[in-house]
Short mmCIF file of C-alpha atoms in Angstrom, two decimals:
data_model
loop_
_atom_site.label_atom_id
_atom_site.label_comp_id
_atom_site.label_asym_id
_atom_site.label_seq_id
_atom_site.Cartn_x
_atom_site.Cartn_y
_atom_site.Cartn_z
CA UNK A 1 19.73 30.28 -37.13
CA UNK A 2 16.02 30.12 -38.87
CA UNK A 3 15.90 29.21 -42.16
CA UNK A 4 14.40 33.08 -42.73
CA UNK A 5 17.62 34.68 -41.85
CA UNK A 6 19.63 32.31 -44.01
CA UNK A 7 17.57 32.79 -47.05
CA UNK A 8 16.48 29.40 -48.68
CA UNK A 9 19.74 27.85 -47.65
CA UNK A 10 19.50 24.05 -49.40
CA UNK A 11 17.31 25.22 -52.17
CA UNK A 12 19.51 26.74 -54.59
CA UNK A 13 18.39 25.96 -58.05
CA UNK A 14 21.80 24.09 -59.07
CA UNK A 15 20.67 21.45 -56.24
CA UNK A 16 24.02 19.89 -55.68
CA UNK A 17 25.70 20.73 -58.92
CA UNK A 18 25.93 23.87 -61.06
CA UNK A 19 23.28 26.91 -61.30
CA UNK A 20 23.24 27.40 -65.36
CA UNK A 21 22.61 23.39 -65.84
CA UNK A 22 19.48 23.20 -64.37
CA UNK A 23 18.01 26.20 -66.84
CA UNK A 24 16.48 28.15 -63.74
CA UNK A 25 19.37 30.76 -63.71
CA UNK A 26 22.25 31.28 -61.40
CA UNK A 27 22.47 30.57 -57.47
CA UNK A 28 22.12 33.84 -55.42
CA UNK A 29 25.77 33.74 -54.82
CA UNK A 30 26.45 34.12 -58.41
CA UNK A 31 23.78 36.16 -59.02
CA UNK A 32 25.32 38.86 -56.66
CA UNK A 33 28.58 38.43 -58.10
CA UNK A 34 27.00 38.56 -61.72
CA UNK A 35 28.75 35.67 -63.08
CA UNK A 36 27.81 32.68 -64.51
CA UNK A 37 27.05 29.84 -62.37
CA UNK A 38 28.87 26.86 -63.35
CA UNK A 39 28.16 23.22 -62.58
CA UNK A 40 29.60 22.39 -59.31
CA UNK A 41 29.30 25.81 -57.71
CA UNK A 42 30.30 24.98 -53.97
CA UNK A 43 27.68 27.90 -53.51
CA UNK A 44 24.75 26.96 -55.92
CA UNK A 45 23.18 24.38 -52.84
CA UNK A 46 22.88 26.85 -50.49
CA UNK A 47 21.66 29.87 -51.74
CA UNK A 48 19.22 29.91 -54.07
CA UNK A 49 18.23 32.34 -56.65
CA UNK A 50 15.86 34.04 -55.17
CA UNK A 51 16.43 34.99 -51.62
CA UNK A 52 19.90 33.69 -51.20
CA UNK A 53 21.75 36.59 -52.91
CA UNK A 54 20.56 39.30 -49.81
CA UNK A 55 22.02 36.83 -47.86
CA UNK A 56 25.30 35.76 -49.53
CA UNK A 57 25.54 39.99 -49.63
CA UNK A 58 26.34 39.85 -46.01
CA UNK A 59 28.46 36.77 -46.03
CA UNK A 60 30.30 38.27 -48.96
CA UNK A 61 30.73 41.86 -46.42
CA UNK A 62 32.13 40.28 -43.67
CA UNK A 63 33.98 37.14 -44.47
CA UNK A 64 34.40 37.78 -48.80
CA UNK A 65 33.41 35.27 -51.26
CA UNK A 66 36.37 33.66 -51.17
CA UNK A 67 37.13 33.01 -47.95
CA UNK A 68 33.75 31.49 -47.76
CA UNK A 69 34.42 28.92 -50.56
CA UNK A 70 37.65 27.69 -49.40
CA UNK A 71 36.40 27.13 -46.11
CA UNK A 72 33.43 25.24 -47.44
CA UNK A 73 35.90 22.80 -49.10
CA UNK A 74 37.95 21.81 -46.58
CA UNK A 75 34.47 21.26 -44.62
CA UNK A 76 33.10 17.27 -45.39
CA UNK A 77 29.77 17.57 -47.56
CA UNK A 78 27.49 16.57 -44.75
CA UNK A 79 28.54 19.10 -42.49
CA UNK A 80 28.33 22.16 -45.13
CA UNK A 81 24.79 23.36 -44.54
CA UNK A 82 25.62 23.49 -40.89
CA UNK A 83 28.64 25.43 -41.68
CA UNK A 84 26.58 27.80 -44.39
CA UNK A 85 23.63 28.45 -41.44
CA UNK A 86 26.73 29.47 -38.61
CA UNK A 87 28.06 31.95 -41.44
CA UNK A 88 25.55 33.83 -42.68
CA UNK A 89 24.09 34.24 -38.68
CA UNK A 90 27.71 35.37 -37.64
CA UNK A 91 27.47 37.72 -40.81
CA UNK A 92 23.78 39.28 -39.94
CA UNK A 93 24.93 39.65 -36.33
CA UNK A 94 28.51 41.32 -37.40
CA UNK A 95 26.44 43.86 -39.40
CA UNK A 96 23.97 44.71 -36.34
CA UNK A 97 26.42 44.91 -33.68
CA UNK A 98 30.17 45.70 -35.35
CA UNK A 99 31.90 45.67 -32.09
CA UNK A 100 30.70 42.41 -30.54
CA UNK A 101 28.42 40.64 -33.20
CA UNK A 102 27.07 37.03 -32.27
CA UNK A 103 28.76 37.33 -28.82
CA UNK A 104 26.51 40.64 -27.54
CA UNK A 105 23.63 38.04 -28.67
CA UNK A 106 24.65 35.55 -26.43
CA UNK A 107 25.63 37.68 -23.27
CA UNK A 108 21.98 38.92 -23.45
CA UNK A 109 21.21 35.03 -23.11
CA UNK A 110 23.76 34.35 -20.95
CA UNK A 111 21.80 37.41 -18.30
CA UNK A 112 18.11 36.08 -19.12
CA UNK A 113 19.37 32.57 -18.15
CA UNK A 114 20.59 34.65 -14.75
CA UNK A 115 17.63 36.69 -14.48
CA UNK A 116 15.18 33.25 -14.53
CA UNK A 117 17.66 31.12 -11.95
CA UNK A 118 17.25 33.70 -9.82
CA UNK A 119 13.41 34.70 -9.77
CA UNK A 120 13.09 30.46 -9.84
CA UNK A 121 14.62 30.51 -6.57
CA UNK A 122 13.01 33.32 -5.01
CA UNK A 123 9.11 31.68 -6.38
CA UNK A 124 10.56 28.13 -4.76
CA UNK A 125 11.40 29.67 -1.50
CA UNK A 126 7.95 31.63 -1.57
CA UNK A 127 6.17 28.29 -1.88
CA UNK A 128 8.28 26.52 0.88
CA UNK A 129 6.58 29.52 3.10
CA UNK A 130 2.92 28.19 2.02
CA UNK A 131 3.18 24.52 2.36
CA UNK A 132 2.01 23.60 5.74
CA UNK A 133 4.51 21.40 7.99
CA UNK A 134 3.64 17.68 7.57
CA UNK A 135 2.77 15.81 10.71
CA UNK A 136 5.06 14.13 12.91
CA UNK A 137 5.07 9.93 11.54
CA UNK A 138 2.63 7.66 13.29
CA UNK A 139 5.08 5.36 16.01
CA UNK A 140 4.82 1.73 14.36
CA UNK A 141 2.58 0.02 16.41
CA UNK A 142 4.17 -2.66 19.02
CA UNK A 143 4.44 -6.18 18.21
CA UNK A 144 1.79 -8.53 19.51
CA UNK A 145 3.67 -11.61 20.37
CA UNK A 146 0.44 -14.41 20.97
CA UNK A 147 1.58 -17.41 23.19
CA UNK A 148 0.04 -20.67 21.05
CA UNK A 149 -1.67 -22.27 23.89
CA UNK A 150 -0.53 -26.21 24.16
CA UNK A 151 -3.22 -28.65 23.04
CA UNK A 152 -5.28 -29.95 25.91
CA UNK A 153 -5.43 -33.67 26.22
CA UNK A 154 -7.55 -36.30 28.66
CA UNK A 155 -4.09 -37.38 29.65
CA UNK A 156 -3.23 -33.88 31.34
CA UNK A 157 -5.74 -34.07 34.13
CA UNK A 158 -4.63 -35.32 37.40
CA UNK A 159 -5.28 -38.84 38.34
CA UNK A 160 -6.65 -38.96 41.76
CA UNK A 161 -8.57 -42.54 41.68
CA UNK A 162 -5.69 -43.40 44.13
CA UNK A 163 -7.04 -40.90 46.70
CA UNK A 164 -10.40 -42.78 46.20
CA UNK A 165 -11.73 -45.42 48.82
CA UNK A 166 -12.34 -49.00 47.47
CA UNK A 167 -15.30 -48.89 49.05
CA UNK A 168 -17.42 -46.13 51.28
CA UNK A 169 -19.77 -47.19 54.08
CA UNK A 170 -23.12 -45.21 53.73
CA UNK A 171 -24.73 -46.53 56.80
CA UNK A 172 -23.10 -43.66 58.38
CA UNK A 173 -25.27 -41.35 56.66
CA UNK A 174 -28.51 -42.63 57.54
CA UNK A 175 -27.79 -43.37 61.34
CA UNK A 176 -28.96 -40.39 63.22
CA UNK A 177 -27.55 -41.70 66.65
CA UNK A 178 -24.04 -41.47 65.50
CA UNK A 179 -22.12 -38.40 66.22
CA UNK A 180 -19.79 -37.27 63.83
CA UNK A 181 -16.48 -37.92 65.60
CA UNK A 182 -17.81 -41.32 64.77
CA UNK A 183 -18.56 -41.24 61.07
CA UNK A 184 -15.76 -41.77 58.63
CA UNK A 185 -15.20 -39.28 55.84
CA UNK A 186 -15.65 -40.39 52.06
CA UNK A 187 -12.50 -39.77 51.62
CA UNK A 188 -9.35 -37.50 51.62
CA UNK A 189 -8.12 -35.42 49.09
CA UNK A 190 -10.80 -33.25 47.05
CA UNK A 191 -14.15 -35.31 48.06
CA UNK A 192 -13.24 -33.52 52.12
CA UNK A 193 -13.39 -30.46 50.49
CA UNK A 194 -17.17 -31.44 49.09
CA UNK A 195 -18.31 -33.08 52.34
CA UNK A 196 -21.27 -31.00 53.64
CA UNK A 197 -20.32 -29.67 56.89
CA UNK A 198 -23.35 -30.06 59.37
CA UNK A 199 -25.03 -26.88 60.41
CA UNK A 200 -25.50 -25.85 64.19
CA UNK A 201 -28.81 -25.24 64.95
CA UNK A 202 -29.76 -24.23 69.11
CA UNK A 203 -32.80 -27.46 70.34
CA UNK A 204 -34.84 -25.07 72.55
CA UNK A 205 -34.26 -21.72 74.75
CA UNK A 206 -32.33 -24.09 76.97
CA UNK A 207 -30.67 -25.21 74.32
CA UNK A 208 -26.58 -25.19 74.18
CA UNK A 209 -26.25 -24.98 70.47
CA UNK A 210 -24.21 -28.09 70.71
CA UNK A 211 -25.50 -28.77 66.82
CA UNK A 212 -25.91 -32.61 66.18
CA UNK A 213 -24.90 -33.61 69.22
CA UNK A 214 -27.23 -32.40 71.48
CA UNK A 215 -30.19 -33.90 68.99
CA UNK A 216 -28.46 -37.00 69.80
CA UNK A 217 -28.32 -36.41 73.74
CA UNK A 218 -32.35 -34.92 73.35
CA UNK A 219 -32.91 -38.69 71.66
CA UNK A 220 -31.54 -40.72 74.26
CA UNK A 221 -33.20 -38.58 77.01
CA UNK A 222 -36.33 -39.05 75.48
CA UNK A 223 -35.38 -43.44 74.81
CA UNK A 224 -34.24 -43.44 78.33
CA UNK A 225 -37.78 -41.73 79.58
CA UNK A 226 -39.54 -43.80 77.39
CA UNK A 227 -37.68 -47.06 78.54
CA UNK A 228 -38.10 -46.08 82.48
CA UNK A 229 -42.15 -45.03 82.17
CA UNK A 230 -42.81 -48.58 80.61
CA UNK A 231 -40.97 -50.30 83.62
CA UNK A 232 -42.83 -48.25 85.90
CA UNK A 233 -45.75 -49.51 84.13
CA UNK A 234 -45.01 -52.73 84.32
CA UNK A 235 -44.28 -52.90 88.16
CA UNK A 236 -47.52 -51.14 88.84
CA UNK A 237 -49.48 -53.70 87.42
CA UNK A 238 -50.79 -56.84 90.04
CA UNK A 239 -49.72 -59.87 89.49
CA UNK A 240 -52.50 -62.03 88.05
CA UNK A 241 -54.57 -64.00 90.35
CA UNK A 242 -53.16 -67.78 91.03
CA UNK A 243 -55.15 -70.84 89.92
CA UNK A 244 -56.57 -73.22 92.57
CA UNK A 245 -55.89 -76.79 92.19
CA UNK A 246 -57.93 -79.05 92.42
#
């Protein structure tokens, strides 16, 4: 309860002991009851003497004044202004409301707390209309697994110097005469592979396309031709005139 509706409860003039020490004039308990305050009036902290006899009226109506008192002492001293506030509220709302005093106060609570759970969940379920659905999660993406490559060394390459020759013969290559059944190869393995092959070309409209080989034949034709025209020559010419002796 406010400290309005209590009166000036804690400011009584005895503050703590009696109301006619102090020279201000009796607590509002005493004051209502027109008697002299003593020192030590259980009542003099709590109602002052101003506001607190209206107050102590209505404690005094419902509960009496000595009720009140005897229930303050069996109450420890740090608990009393607690018990004084409780009392005088439960008197005020006795005197409003006979039948059900404090307790119509707190069923009218008891329906506002109702009244607010419920419009709460209607304005919750009104905004769970409004949001807008979330989008479905992104997959995760996949894994990337990357294969270290093994380091690359001299060592890995394939040794082929035993496919090599020793030693190649290159007079093959610069003999036209010789056909190519009779030249040798460089070698076997990769360097067949990077042997030009020779191209077939046709000699003439007579030609047979034969490719090297019929250069070769054309040669010797033309060696043989040349070899029979100088023996022809040769026979055609007289013999030289023999020397008379003497």
């Amino acid at each position: 309860m406010s400290g309005s509706s209590t009166c000036s409860i804690g400011g009584g003039s005895g503050g703590g002991g009696g109301g006619s020490g102090g020279g201000s004039g009796p607590c509002g308990a005493c004051k209502f009851l027109r008697r002299k305050c003593v020192t030590g009036c259980i009542f003099a902290p709590y109602f002052d003497s101003e506001q607190g006899a209206a107050h102590f009226a209505a404690v005094h109506k419902v509960f009496g004044a000595s009720n009140v008192s005897k229930l303050l002492l069996h109450i420890p001293a740090h608990k009393r202004l607690d018990a004084v506030v409780t009392i005088c509220y439960e008197a005020h709302a006795r005197l409003r409301d006979p039948v059900y005093g404090c307790v119509s106060h707190i069923f009218a609570l008891q329906q506002q707390v109702v009244s607010l759970q419920a419009e709460l969940s209607y304005l919750q379920a009104h905004l769970a209309t409004l949001e807008l659905p979330s989008p479905p999660p992104l997959p995760p993406p996949l894994p990337q697994f990357s294969v270290p490559l093994p380091p690359f060394s001299i060592s890995d390459l394939p040794s082929s110097s035993s496919n090599l020759p020793t030693s190649v013969d290159l007079s093959a290559l610069f003999d036209p005469l010789m056909t190519p059944s009779q030249q040798q190869p460089l070698g076997g393995g990769p360097w067949a592979a990077l042997q030009p092959q020779p191209q077939q070309r046709p000699v003439g409209p007579g030609g047979s396309g034969g490719g090297g080989g019929d250069l070769q034949a054309l040669a010797r034709e033309l060696l043989n031709r040349q070899r029979s025209a100088a023996a022809a020559a040769t026979a055609a010419e007289p013999p030289p005139p023999l020397s008379k002796c003497k």
